[in-house]
Coordinates of C-alpha atoms in Angstrom, one line a residue:
Chain A
X808 CA 47.8 -16.0 37.1
X809 CA 45.3 -13.1 36.4
X810 CA 44.2 -14.8 33.2
X811 CA 43.5 -18.0 35.1
X812 CA 41.5 -16.2 37.6
X813 CA 39.4 -14.5 35.0
X814 CA 38.8 -17.8 33.2
X815 CA 37.8 -19.3 36.4
X816 CA 35.2 -16.5 37.0
X817 CA 34.0 -16.9 33.4
X818 CA 33.4 -20.6 33.9
X819 CA 31.6 -20.0 37.2
X820 CA 29.4 -17.4 35.5
X821 CA 28.7 -19.7 32.7
X822 CA 27.9 -22.5 35.1
X823 CA 25.4 -20.3 37.0
X824 CA 23.7 -19.2 33.8
X825 CA 23.4 -22.8 32.6
X826 CA 21.7 -23.7 35.9
X827 CA 19.1 -21.0 35.2
X828 CA 18.5 -22.4 31.8
X829 CA 18.3 -25.9 33.0
X830 CA 15.9 -24.7 35.7
X831 CA 13.5 -23.2 33.3
X832 CA 13.5 -26.4 31.2
X833 CA 12.8 -28.3 34.3
X834 CA 9.9 -26.0 35.1
X835 CA 8.4 -26.7 31.7
X836 CA 8.6 -30.5 32.2
X837 CA 7.3 -30.2 35.8
X838 CA 4.3 -28.3 34.6
X839 CA 3.5 -31.0 32.0
X840 CA 4.2 -33.8 34.4
X841 CA 2.1 -32.4 37.3
X842 CA -0.8 -31.7 35.0
X843 CA -0.6 -35.2 33.6
X844 CA -0.3 -36.8 37.1
X845 CA -3.2 -34.9 38.7
X846 CA -5.5 -35.3 35.8
X847 CA -5.0 -39.1 35.7
X848 CA -7.8 -40.0 38.1
X849 CA -10.3 -38.1 36.0
X850 CA -8.9 -39.4 32.7
X851 CA -9.1 -43.0 34.0
X852 CA -12.6 -42.5 35.5
X853 CA -14.4 -40.6 32.6
X854 CA -12.2 -41.7 29.7
X855 CA -12.5 -40.1 26.3
X856 CA -16.2 -39.4 27.0
X857 CA -15.0 -36.5 29.2
X858 CA -14.7 -34.5 26.0
X859 CA -18.3 -34.7 25.0
X860 CA -20.1 -35.1 28.3
X861 CA -22.2 -31.9 28.8
X862 CA -22.9 -32.3 32.5
X863 CA -20.6 -30.6 35.0
X864 CA -22.1 -31.5 38.4
X865 CA -19.7 -31.4 41.3
X866 CA -22.2 -32.6 44.0
X867 CA -23.0 -35.7 41.9
X868 CA -19.3 -36.0 40.9
X869 CA -20.2 -36.1 37.2
X870 CA -17.8 -34.2 35.1
X871 CA -17.6 -33.5 31.3
X872 CA -15.8 -30.8 29.4
X873 CA -18.2 -30.3 26.5
X874 CA -19.7 -27.0 27.7
X875 CA -16.3 -25.5 28.3
X876 CA -14.8 -26.7 25.1
X877 CA -17.8 -25.3 23.2
X878 CA -17.5 -22.0 24.9
X879 CA -13.8 -21.8 24.4
X880 CA -14.0 -22.6 20.7
X881 CA -16.9 -20.2 20.1
X882 CA -15.1 -17.3 21.8
X883 CA -11.9 -18.2 19.9
X884 CA -13.6 -18.5 16.4
X885 CA -15.8 -15.5 16.8
X886 CA -12.8 -13.4 18.0
X887 CA -10.8 -14.5 15.0
X888 CA -13.6 -13.7 12.6
X889 CA -13.5 -10.1 13.9
X890 CA -9.7 -10.0 14.4
X891 CA -8.5 -11.5 11.1
X892 CA -9.9 -8.9 8.6
X893 CA -9.1 -6.0 10.9
X894 CA -5.5 -7.2 11.5
X895 CA -4.9 -7.9 7.8
X896 CA -6.2 -4.4 7.0
X897 CA -4.0 -2.8 9.6
X898 CA -0.9 -4.8 8.5
X899 CA -1.5 -4.1 4.9
X900 CA -2.1 -0.4 5.5
X901 CA 1.1 0.0 7.7
X902 CA 3.3 -1.8 5.2
X903 CA 1.9 -0.7 1.9
X904 CA 0.2 2.6 2.3
X905 CA 1.2 4.3 5.5
X906 CA 3.6 7.4 5.2
X907 CA 6.9 6.6 6.8
X908 CA 6.7 9.2 9.6
X909 CA 3.4 7.7 10.8
X910 CA 4.4 4.1 10.4
X911 CA 6.7 4.1 13.4
X912 CA 4.1 5.8 15.6
X913 CA 1.3 3.4 14.6
X914 CA 3.6 0.4 15.2
X915 CA 4.4 1.6 18.7
X916 CA 0.7 2.0 19.5
X917 CA 0.0 -1.5 18.3
X918 CA 2.9 -2.9 20.4
X919 CA 1.5 -1.0 23.4
X920 CA -1.9 -2.4 22.8
X921 CA -0.4 -5.9 23.0
X922 CA 1.1 -5.0 26.3
X923 CA -2.1 -3.9 28.1
X924 CA -2.9 -6.4 30.9
X925 CA -5.9 -8.5 29.9
X926 CA -7.8 -7.6 33.1
X927 CA -7.7 -4.0 32.0
X928 CA -9.2 -5.1 28.6
X929 CA -11.8 -7.0 30.6
X930 CA -12.8 -4.0 32.7
X931 CA -12.9 -1.9 29.6
X932 CA -15.2 -4.4 28.0
X933 CA -17.6 -4.4 31.0
X934 CA -17.7 -0.6 30.9
X935 CA -18.2 -0.2 27.1
X936 CA -18.9 -3.3 25.1
X937 CA -21.4 -4.8 27.5
X938 CA -23.7 -1.7 27.7
X939 CA -23.3 -1.1 24.0
X940 CA -24.4 -4.7 23.2
X941 CA -27.3 -4.5 25.8
X942 CA -28.6 -1.1 24.6
X943 CA -28.1 -1.2 20.9
X944 CA -27.0 -4.4 19.3
X945 CA -29.0 -7.0 21.1
X946 CA -32.4 -5.1 20.8
X947 CA -31.6 -4.6 17.1
X948 CA -30.9 -8.3 16.5
X949 CA -33.9 -9.3 18.6
X950 CA -36.3 -7.2 16.4
X951 CA -34.7 -8.0 13.0
X952 CA -32.8 -11.2 13.0
X953 CA -34.3 -13.4 15.6
X954 CA -35.1 -16.0 13.0
X955 CA -31.4 -16.7 12.3
X956 CA -30.0 -19.6 14.4
X957 CA -27.0 -18.5 16.5
X958 CA -28.2 -14.9 16.5
X959 CA -31.2 -15.1 18.8
X960 CA -31.3 -12.9 21.8
X961 CA -32.9 -14.4 24.8
X962 CA -31.6 -12.6 27.8
X963 CA -30.4 -9.2 26.6
X964 CA -27.9 -8.6 29.4
X965 CA -24.9 -7.6 27.3
X966 CA -22.7 -10.3 28.9
X967 CA -22.0 -13.5 27.0
X968 CA -20.1 -15.1 24.2
X969 CA -20.2 -12.1 21.9
X970 CA -19.0 -9.6 24.5
X971 CA -16.1 -11.9 25.4
X972 CA -15.3 -12.5 21.7
X973 CA -15.1 -8.8 20.8
X974 CA -12.7 -8.0 23.6
X975 CA -10.6 -11.1 22.9
X976 CA -10.5 -9.9 19.2
X977 CA -9.0 -6.6 20.3
X978 CA -6.3 -8.5 22.2
X979 CA -5.5 -10.7 19.2
X980 CA -5.4 -7.9 16.6
X981 CA -1.9 -6.6 17.6
X982 CA -0.4 -10.1 17.2
X983 CA -1.9 -10.8 13.8
X984 CA -1.4 -7.2 12.6
X985 CA 2.2 -7.0 13.5
X986 CA 3.1 -10.4 12.0
X987 CA 1.1 -9.4 8.8
X988 CA 3.2 -6.2 8.6
X989 CA 6.5 -8.1 9.1
X990 CA 5.6 -10.7 6.6
X991 CA 4.7 -8.1 4.0
X992 CA 7.9 -6.3 4.7
X993 CA 9.8 -9.5 3.8
X994 CA 8.4 -9.4 0.3
X995 CA 11.4 -8.4 -2.0
X996 CA 11.0 -4.8 -3.2
X997 CA 12.3 -5.8 -6.6
X998 CA 9.4 -8.2 -7.1
X999 CA 6.9 -5.6 -6.2
X1000 CA 8.7 -3.1 -8.4
X1001 CA 8.5 -5.7 -11.2
X1002 CA 4.7 -5.7 -11.0
X1003 CA 4.4 -1.9 -10.7
X1004 CA 6.6 -1.6 -13.8
X1005 CA 4.1 -3.7 -15.7
X1006 CA 1.4 -1.3 -14.9
X1007 CA 0.0 -3.0 -11.8
X1008 CA -1.7 -0.8 -9.3
X1009 CA -0.8 -1.0 -5.6
X1010 CA -3.9 -3.1 -5.1
X1011 CA -2.8 -5.5 -7.8
X1012 CA 0.6 -5.7 -6.2
X1013 CA -0.9 -6.5 -2.8
X1014 CA -3.4 -9.0 -4.2
X1015 CA -1.1 -10.8 -6.8
X1016 CA 2.4 -10.4 -5.3
X1017 CA 2.6 -9.4 -1.7
X1018 CA -0.2 -11.6 -0.2
X1019 CA 0.8 -14.8 -2.2
X1020 CA 4.4 -14.2 -1.2
X1021 CA 3.6 -13.7 2.5
X1022 CA 0.6 -15.9 3.1
X1023 CA 2.6 -18.4 5.2
X1024 CA 3.7 -15.7 7.6
X1025 CA 0.2 -14.3 7.9
X1026 CA -1.2 -17.9 8.4
X1027 CA 1.4 -18.3 11.2
X1028 CA 0.3 -15.1 12.8
X1029 CA -3.3 -16.2 12.7
X1030 CA -2.4 -19.5 14.4
X1031 CA -0.5 -17.6 17.2
X1032 CA -3.6 -15.3 17.5
X1033 CA -5.7 -18.5 17.9
X1034 CA -3.3 -19.6 20.6
X1035 CA -3.7 -16.4 22.4
X1036 CA -7.5 -16.4 22.1
X1037 CA -7.9 -20.0 23.3
X1038 CA -6.0 -19.3 26.5
X1039 CA -7.3 -15.9 27.3
X1040 CA -8.8 -15.9 30.8
X1041 CA -9.4 -12.9 32.9
X1042 CA -11.1 -10.7 30.3
X1043 CA -13.3 -13.7 29.5
X1044 CA -14.2 -14.3 33.1
X1045 CA -15.4 -10.7 33.4
X1046 CA -17.5 -10.9 30.2
X1047 CA -18.8 -14.3 29.3
X1048 CA -21.5 -14.8 32.0
X1049 CA -19.9 -17.9 33.5
X1050 CA -22.6 -20.5 33.2
X1051 CA -21.8 -24.1 32.2
X1052 CA -24.2 -24.4 29.3
X1053 CA -23.6 -24.9 25.6
X1054 CA -24.6 -21.5 24.1
X1055 CA -27.3 -21.7 21.5
X1056 CA -26.6 -18.2 20.3
X1057 CA -23.6 -15.8 20.1
X1058 CA -25.6 -13.6 22.5
X1059 CA -25.9 -16.4 25.0
X1060 CA -23.9 -16.7 28.1
X1061 CA -21.3 -19.5 28.4
X1062 CA -18.1 -20.6 30.0
X1063 CA -14.6 -21.3 28.8
X1064 CA -12.0 -23.7 30.0
X1065 CA -9.7 -21.0 31.3
X1066 CA -12.6 -19.1 32.9
X1067 CA -13.9 -22.1 34.8
X1068 CA -10.4 -22.9 36.1
X1069 CA -9.9 -19.3 37.2
X1070 CA -13.3 -19.2 39.0
X1071 CA -13.5 -22.6 40.6
X1072 CA -10.2 -24.3 41.0
X1073 CA -9.6 -23.1 44.5
X1074 CA -12.9 -24.7 45.6
X1075 CA -12.4 -27.8 43.6
X1076 CA -9.6 -29.0 45.8
X1077 CA -12.2 -30.2 48.4
X1078 CA -12.9 -33.2 46.3
X1079 CA -10.1 -35.3 44.6
X1080 CA -12.2 -36.2 41.5
X1081 CA -13.5 -32.6 41.1
X1082 CA -9.9 -31.3 41.3
X1083 CA -8.7 -33.9 39.0
X1084 CA -11.4 -33.1 36.4
X1085 CA -10.4 -29.4 36.5
X1086 CA -6.8 -30.4 36.0
X1087 CA -7.9 -32.4 33.0
X1088 CA -9.5 -29.2 31.6
X1089 CA -6.1 -27.6 32.1
X1090 CA -4.5 -30.5 30.3
X1091 CA -6.8 -29.9 27.3
X1092 CA -5.9 -26.2 27.2
X1093 CA -2.2 -27.0 27.6
X1094 CA -2.2 -29.4 24.7
X1095 CA -4.2 -27.1 22.4
X1096 CA -1.9 -24.1 23.1
X1097 CA 1.3 -26.2 22.8
X1098 CA 0.3 -27.6 19.5
X1099 CA -1.0 -24.3 18.2
X1100 CA 2.2 -22.5 19.2
X1101 CA 4.5 -25.1 17.8
X1102 CA 2.7 -25.0 14.4
X1103 CA 2.5 -21.2 14.4
X1104 CA 6.2 -20.8 15.2
X1105 CA 7.3 -23.3 12.7
X1106 CA 5.3 -21.7 10.0
X1107 CA 6.6 -18.2 10.9
X1108 CA 10.3 -19.2 11.3
X1109 CA 10.3 -20.2 7.6
X1110 CA 9.1 -16.7 6.7
X1111 CA 10.7 -14.1 8.8
X1112 CA 13.5 -16.0 10.3
X1113 CA 12.1 -16.2 13.8
X1114 CA 12.4 -12.5 14.6
X1115 CA 9.3 -12.0 16.6
X1116 CA 8.7 -8.9 18.7
X1117 CA 6.9 -8.6 22.0
X1118 CA 3.7 -7.7 20.3
X1119 CA 3.6 -11.0 18.6
X1120 CA 3.6 -12.9 21.9
X1121 CA 1.9 -10.4 24.2
X1122 CA 1.4 -11.5 27.7
X1123 CA -2.0 -12.8 28.8
Chain R
X1220 CA -5.3 -0.9 -23.9
X1221 CA -4.5 0.7 -27.2
X1222 CA -1.8 -1.5 -28.6
X1223 CA -1.9 -4.6 -26.6
X1224 CA -4.0 -6.6 -29.1
X1225 CA -1.9 -5.7 -32.1
X1226 CA 1.0 -7.9 -32.9
X1227 CA 3.7 -5.3 -33.5
X1228 CA 6.1 -8.1 -32.7
X1229 CA 5.4 -9.5 -36.1
X1230 CA 5.2 -6.3 -38.1
X1231 CA 8.7 -5.0 -38.0
X1232 CA 8.7 -1.3 -38.7
X1233 CA 12.1 -0.3 -39.8
X1234 CA 11.0 2.6 -42.0
X1235 CA 11.0 5.3 -39.3
X1236 CA 14.3 4.3 -37.9
X1237 CA 15.6 7.9 -37.4
X1238 CA 12.5 9.1 -35.6
X1239 CA 13.0 10.1 -32.0
X1240 CA 11.2 7.8 -29.6
X1241 CA 12.1 9.5 -26.2
X1242 CA 13.3 13.0 -25.6
X1243 CA 14.5 14.1 -22.2
X1244 CA 14.5 17.8 -21.6
X1245 CA 16.0 19.6 -18.6
X1246 CA 15.4 16.7 -16.3
X1247 CA 16.2 17.3 -12.7
X1248 CA 15.5 14.8 -9.9
X1249 CA 15.9 15.5 -6.2
X1250 CA 15.6 13.0 -3.4
X1251 CA 15.5 14.8 -0.1
X1252 CA 18.6 17.1 -0.2
X1253 CA 20.3 15.1 -2.9
X1254 CA 20.3 16.5 -6.4
X1255 CA 20.4 13.0 -8.0
X1256 CA 20.0 14.0 -11.7
X1257 CA 21.2 17.4 -12.9
X1258 CA 19.7 19.0 -15.9
X1259 CA 19.7 15.9 -18.2
X1260 CA 19.1 16.5 -21.9
X1261 CA 19.2 13.6 -24.4
X1262 CA 17.1 11.6 -26.9
X1263 CA 16.7 8.0 -27.8
X1264 CA 16.0 7.1 -31.4
X1265 CA 13.4 4.5 -32.4
X1266 CA 14.6 0.9 -32.7
X1267 CA 18.0 1.6 -31.3
X1268 CA 19.9 0.2 -28.4
X1269 CA 21.4 2.7 -26.0
X1270 CA 23.6 2.0 -23.0
X1271 CA 23.9 4.4 -20.1
X1272 CA 27.2 3.9 -18.4
X1273 CA 28.7 5.2 -15.2
X1274 CA 30.2 4.3 -11.9
X1275 CA 27.9 3.1 -9.0
X1276 CA 25.8 5.9 -7.5
X1277 CA 26.1 8.2 -10.6
X1278 CA 22.3 8.3 -11.0
X1279 CA 22.0 6.0 -14.0
X1280 CA 19.5 3.7 -12.4
X1281 CA 17.5 6.6 -11.1
X1282 CA 17.5 8.1 -14.6
X1283 CA 16.1 4.8 -16.0
X1284 CA 13.4 4.8 -13.5
X1285 CA 12.2 8.3 -14.5
X1286 CA 11.5 7.0 -17.9
X1287 CA 8.5 4.8 -16.7
X1288 CA 7.8 6.9 -13.6
X1289 CA 8.9 4.2 -11.2
X1290 CA 10.1 7.2 -9.1
X1291 CA 6.5 8.1 -8.4
X1292 CA 6.6 5.9 -5.3
X1293 CA 9.8 7.3 -3.9
X1294 CA 8.7 9.3 -0.9
X1295 CA 10.3 12.7 -0.7
X1296 CA 11.4 13.0 -4.3
X1297 CA 10.9 15.8 -6.7
X1298 CA 11.2 15.9 -10.5
X1299 CA 11.3 18.8 -12.9
X1300 CA 11.7 18.9 -16.6
X1301 CA 10.1 16.8 -19.3
X1302 CA 10.3 13.2 -20.7
X1303 CA 8.6 13.1 -24.1
X1304 CA 7.5 9.7 -25.3
X1305 CA 6.4 9.9 -28.9
X1306 CA 6.2 13.7 -28.4
X1307 CA 4.0 13.5 -25.3
X1308 CA 5.3 14.4 -21.8
X1309 CA 4.8 11.3 -19.6
X1310 CA 4.7 13.6 -16.5
X1311 CA 1.7 15.6 -17.8
X1312 CA -1.4 15.1 -15.7
X1313 CA -3.4 13.5 -18.5
X1314 CA -1.0 10.6 -18.8
X1315 CA -2.3 7.2 -17.6
X1316 CA 0.6 5.6 -15.7
X1317 CA -0.8 2.1 -16.2
X1318 CA -0.8 2.6 -20.0
X1319 CA 2.6 4.2 -19.9
X1320 CA 4.1 1.2 -18.2
X1321 CA 2.3 -1.1 -20.6
X1322 CA 4.2 0.7 -23.4
X1323 CA 7.5 1.0 -21.5
X1324 CA 8.6 -2.4 -20.2
X1325 CA 11.3 -2.9 -17.6
X1326 CA 13.7 -5.6 -16.8
X1327 CA 15.5 -5.5 -13.5
X1328 CA 19.0 -6.0 -12.2
X1329 CA 18.3 -9.4 -10.7
X1330 CA 15.6 -11.8 -12.0
X1331 CA 12.4 -11.0 -10.1
X1332 CA 9.8 -13.6 -11.2
X1333 CA 6.5 -13.4 -9.4
X1334 CA 5.5 -16.1 -6.9
X1335 CA 3.4 -17.7 -9.7
X1336 CA 3.7 -20.3 -12.4
X1337 CA 5.8 -19.7 -15.5
X1338 CA 2.7 -19.2 -17.5
X1339 CA 1.1 -16.8 -15.1
X1340 CA 4.3 -14.8 -14.9
X1341 CA 4.1 -14.0 -18.6
X1342 CA 0.3 -13.7 -18.6
X1343 CA 0.5 -11.2 -15.6
X1344 CA 0.7 -8.0 -17.7
X1345 CA -2.1 -9.2 -20.0
X1346 CA -4.4 -9.8 -17.1
X1347 CA -3.5 -6.6 -15.4
X1348 CA -4.5 -4.8 -18.6
X1349 CA -7.9 -6.5 -18.7
X1350 CA -7.3 -9.1 -21.3
X1351 CA -9.5 -12.1 -20.7
X1352 CA -9.5 -14.0 -24.0
X1353 CA -7.9 -17.3 -23.0
X1354 CA -6.8 -18.3 -26.4
X1355 CA -5.2 -14.9 -27.0
X1356 CA -3.3 -15.1 -23.7
X1357 CA -2.1 -18.7 -24.4
X1358 CA -0.8 -17.7 -27.8
X1359 CA 0.8 -14.6 -26.6
X1360 CA 2.5 -16.4 -23.7
X1361 CA 4.0 -19.0 -26.1
X1362 CA 5.1 -16.3 -28.5
X1363 CA 6.8 -14.2 -25.9
X1364 CA 8.5 -17.2 -24.4
X1365 CA 9.8 -18.1 -27.9
X1366 CA 11.0 -14.6 -28.5
X1367 CA 12.8 -14.7 -25.2
X1368 CA 14.4 -18.0 -26.2
X1369 CA 13.0 -19.8 -23.3
X1370 CA 10.0 -21.8 -24.7
X1371 CA 11.8 -25.0 -25.6
X1372 CA 13.3 -25.2 -22.1
X1373 CA 10.0 -24.7 -20.3
X1374 CA 7.3 -25.9 -22.6
X1375 CA 6.7 -29.0 -20.5
X1376 CA 6.5 -27.2 -17.2
X1377 CA 4.6 -24.0 -17.9
X1378 CA 2.5 -24.6 -14.9
X1379 CA 5.4 -25.1 -12.5
X1380 CA 6.5 -22.3 -10.1
X1381 CA 8.8 -19.8 -11.8
X1382 CA 11.3 -20.1 -8.9
X1383 CA 12.2 -23.6 -10.2
X1384 CA 14.1 -22.1 -13.1
X1385 CA 17.8 -21.2 -13.1
X1386 CA 18.9 -17.6 -12.7
X1387 CA 19.4 -17.1 -16.4
X1388 CA 16.1 -18.7 -17.3
X1389 CA 14.4 -16.5 -14.7
X1390 CA 15.8 -13.4 -16.3
X1391 CA 14.6 -14.5 -19.8
X1392 CA 11.2 -15.2 -18.2
X1393 CA 11.2 -11.6 -16.9
X1394 CA 12.1 -10.4 -20.4
X1395 CA 9.2 -12.5 -21.8
X1396 CA 7.0 -11.0 -19.2
X1397 CA 8.1 -7.5 -20.1
X1398 CA 7.3 -7.9 -23.8
X1399 CA 4.0 -9.7 -23.3
X1400 CA 2.1 -6.4 -23.1
X1401 CA 3.6 -5.3 -26.5
X1402 CA 5.6 -2.3 -25.3
X1403 CA 7.5 -0.1 -27.7
X1404 CA 10.3 0.7 -25.2
X1405 CA 12.3 -1.7 -23.1
X1406 CA 14.3 -0.4 -20.1
X1407 CA 16.9 -2.8 -18.7
X1408 CA 18.7 -2.1 -15.4
X1409 CA 21.9 -4.1 -15.6
X1410 CA 20.0 -7.1 -16.9
X1411 CA 23.1 -9.4 -16.7
X1412 CA 24.5 -8.2 -13.4
X1413 CA 23.9 -11.5 -11.6
X1414 CA 24.2 -14.0 -14.5
X1415 CA 27.0 -16.3 -15.5
X1416 CA 28.9 -15.7 -18.8
X1417 CA 26.8 -18.2 -20.8
X1418 CA 23.5 -16.8 -19.6
X1419 CA 24.8 -13.3 -20.2
X1420 CA 25.7 -14.1 -23.8
X1421 CA 22.2 -15.4 -24.4
X1422 CA 20.6 -12.2 -23.0
X1423 CA 22.9 -10.0 -25.1
X1424 CA 22.0 -11.9 -28.3
X1425 CA 18.4 -11.3 -27.4
X1426 CA 18.9 -7.6 -27.0
X1427 CA 20.7 -7.3 -30.4
X1428 CA 17.7 -9.2 -31.9
X1429 CA 15.1 -7.2 -30.1
X1430 CA 16.0 -3.7 -31.4
X1431 CA 13.9 -4.7 -34.5
X1432 CA 10.9 -4.4 -32.3
X1433 CA 11.8 -2.0 -29.5
X1434 CA 13.7 1.0 -28.4
X1435 CA 16.0 -0.4 -25.8
X1436 CA 17.7 1.5 -23.0
X1437 CA 20.2 -0.4 -20.9
X1438 CA 21.9 0.7 -17.7
X1439 CA 25.2 -1.0 -17.3
X1440 CA 28.7 -0.6 -15.9
X1441 CA 30.2 -3.1 -18.3
X1442 CA 32.0 -1.2 -21.0
X1443 CA 32.8 -4.1 -23.2
X1444 CA 29.1 -5.1 -23.3
X1445 CA 28.0 -1.6 -24.1
X1446 CA 30.5 -1.4 -27.0
X1447 CA 29.3 -4.7 -28.4
X1448 CA 25.5 -4.2 -28.4
X1449 CA 24.6 -0.5 -28.4
X1450 CA 24.1 2.0 -31.1
X1451 CA 24.4 4.9 -28.7
X1452 CA 26.2 5.3 -25.4
X1453 CA 25.9 7.8 -22.6
X1454 CA 28.1 8.5 -19.6
X1455 CA 26.8 9.6 -16.3
X1456 CA 28.9 11.0 -13.4
X1457 CA 27.6 12.4 -10.2
X1458 CA 24.1 12.9 -11.7
X1459 CA 25.3 14.7 -14.8
X1460 CA 25.3 13.5 -18.3
X1461 CA 28.9 13.9 -19.3
X1462 CA 28.7 12.6 -22.8
X1463 CA 26.2 11.1 -25.2
X1464 CA 26.9 10.0 -28.7
X1465 CA 27.0 7.1 -31.3
X1466 CA 28.8 4.2 -29.7
X1467 CA 31.5 4.3 -32.5
X1468 CA 32.5 7.8 -31.6
X1469 CA 31.9 7.3 -27.9
X1470 CA 34.4 4.5 -27.5
X1471 CA 37.0 5.6 -30.0
X1472 CA 36.9 9.4 -29.9
X1473 CA 35.4 10.5 -26.5
X1474 CA 35.1 14.3 -26.3
X1475 CA 35.3 14.5 -22.6
X1476 CA 38.4 13.6 -20.6
X1477 CA 36.2 12.0 -17.9
X1478 CA 34.5 9.7 -20.4
X1479 CA 37.9 8.7 -21.7
X1480 CA 39.1 8.0 -18.1
X1481 CA 36.0 5.8 -17.5
X1482 CA 36.2 3.8 -20.7
X1483 CA 39.9 3.2 -20.1
X1484 CA 39.0 2.0 -16.6
X1485 CA 40.5 4.8 -14.6
X1486 CA 37.6 5.1 -12.2

């Protein structure tokens, strides 16, 4: 009797839990469906040209995503250019050189860094990176490197693609660094010992054994970092300058997909085609991040067996 | 880079057979609070095979790793005493660890090929030690693979990944890799532990053949194997060297009761 009762409770509990799980799956498909449904008017009106049309003119109802796509990819690529070497360096140091008693401490700091809300990063960027760029970096580039394309300074206000990229880079570093560390940790000790026993230095071991062994994992980490950078919103809104133009320089202002959505979607609902165009922007972002995450996870699962900590998927 | 270009492999020097190659004096090794090796004294003669026996955890592997300073990387460890290789203490400040390890090769418990091609695995040590002459490298790789009895099996796939080989082939590849830098000492840490009987027999034949060129020190827990292939045998227990003598005496007339217990399988 008692056993039956317990079993009954167990079944009920299991049933409730499965509703939760089913619910979250439903939410995922609802998101995809709603985005597809509401973007349809814009997709059918502007077609594929939406992707390379530069004009974004709500009063004339002409909408093209080119400026936002350009801004998004510039911020993402520049952020990764900063973040990748820094993260690899940190990951390699932590796994190969760091004394044991410090390793745990540094790892915690990196995980904490991943947990800082992005708006806090954005505020920090406005208070430090923007004035630093305005006072030192931009004048320096203006007087020395103005002949190099993409490095010209026109406005010298500190805000722009570079400011956003630097801050996004710091948000991506914990992801790539901790995955690099875990991938290197998965290299068998006996293989590293084998190289050391041949007279290899630690640098030889890293270069010839550890990195070739773990490049897949590191590659996966970079892809996840890319995913994070592509979707990063609030910090970018605060730093990028928010103008729908294709930046001609990394010091120029611009706009990203996520930033324009955050800034204008609430007004866009006044016009169905304006709203639909913005939803189409969301669709582009959704597809890019889904693809990037699927690729990144697949690559990683093969290497470290899918054991991913919070830092590797920090909130955004 | 002193000896790497010479082909000692071809010039067998049997004349100095009784010379001492390695002498270990008052060696103590601590890891944290553990006194892992306690006052070890012994010597290894040139071109001999010596097996270090003992139950798991007796310190035999740790001992082997002190002979090419692999313990250098063990955080929180401390070593006192001397290891004289050709009369020079390998722990003295003037010793170049890279050159030491070129001269003292090591083969591990389980095959540990590098994530590279078969060719690159064998050429690894040569490249590490700054050898760039392509023809020399190619000849040396072929020669070492032949000595390790692997060449015929891999000659058509030298540029395939080393992981495509079987376990026994991988271990012979690791042996070829270890001898490529022309060492005078080979350390082997239970080199047949994970191999099937046929692959084990191949490796043991190699070892018997190799003592013409190298001083070989093997760590093992396999008593029969040790009796078959080694000239000298030593027995470790709880970090102490209990007994060390010619294999003939060691197995037939052990001096210490504990050695006798071990070789008659009472541990």
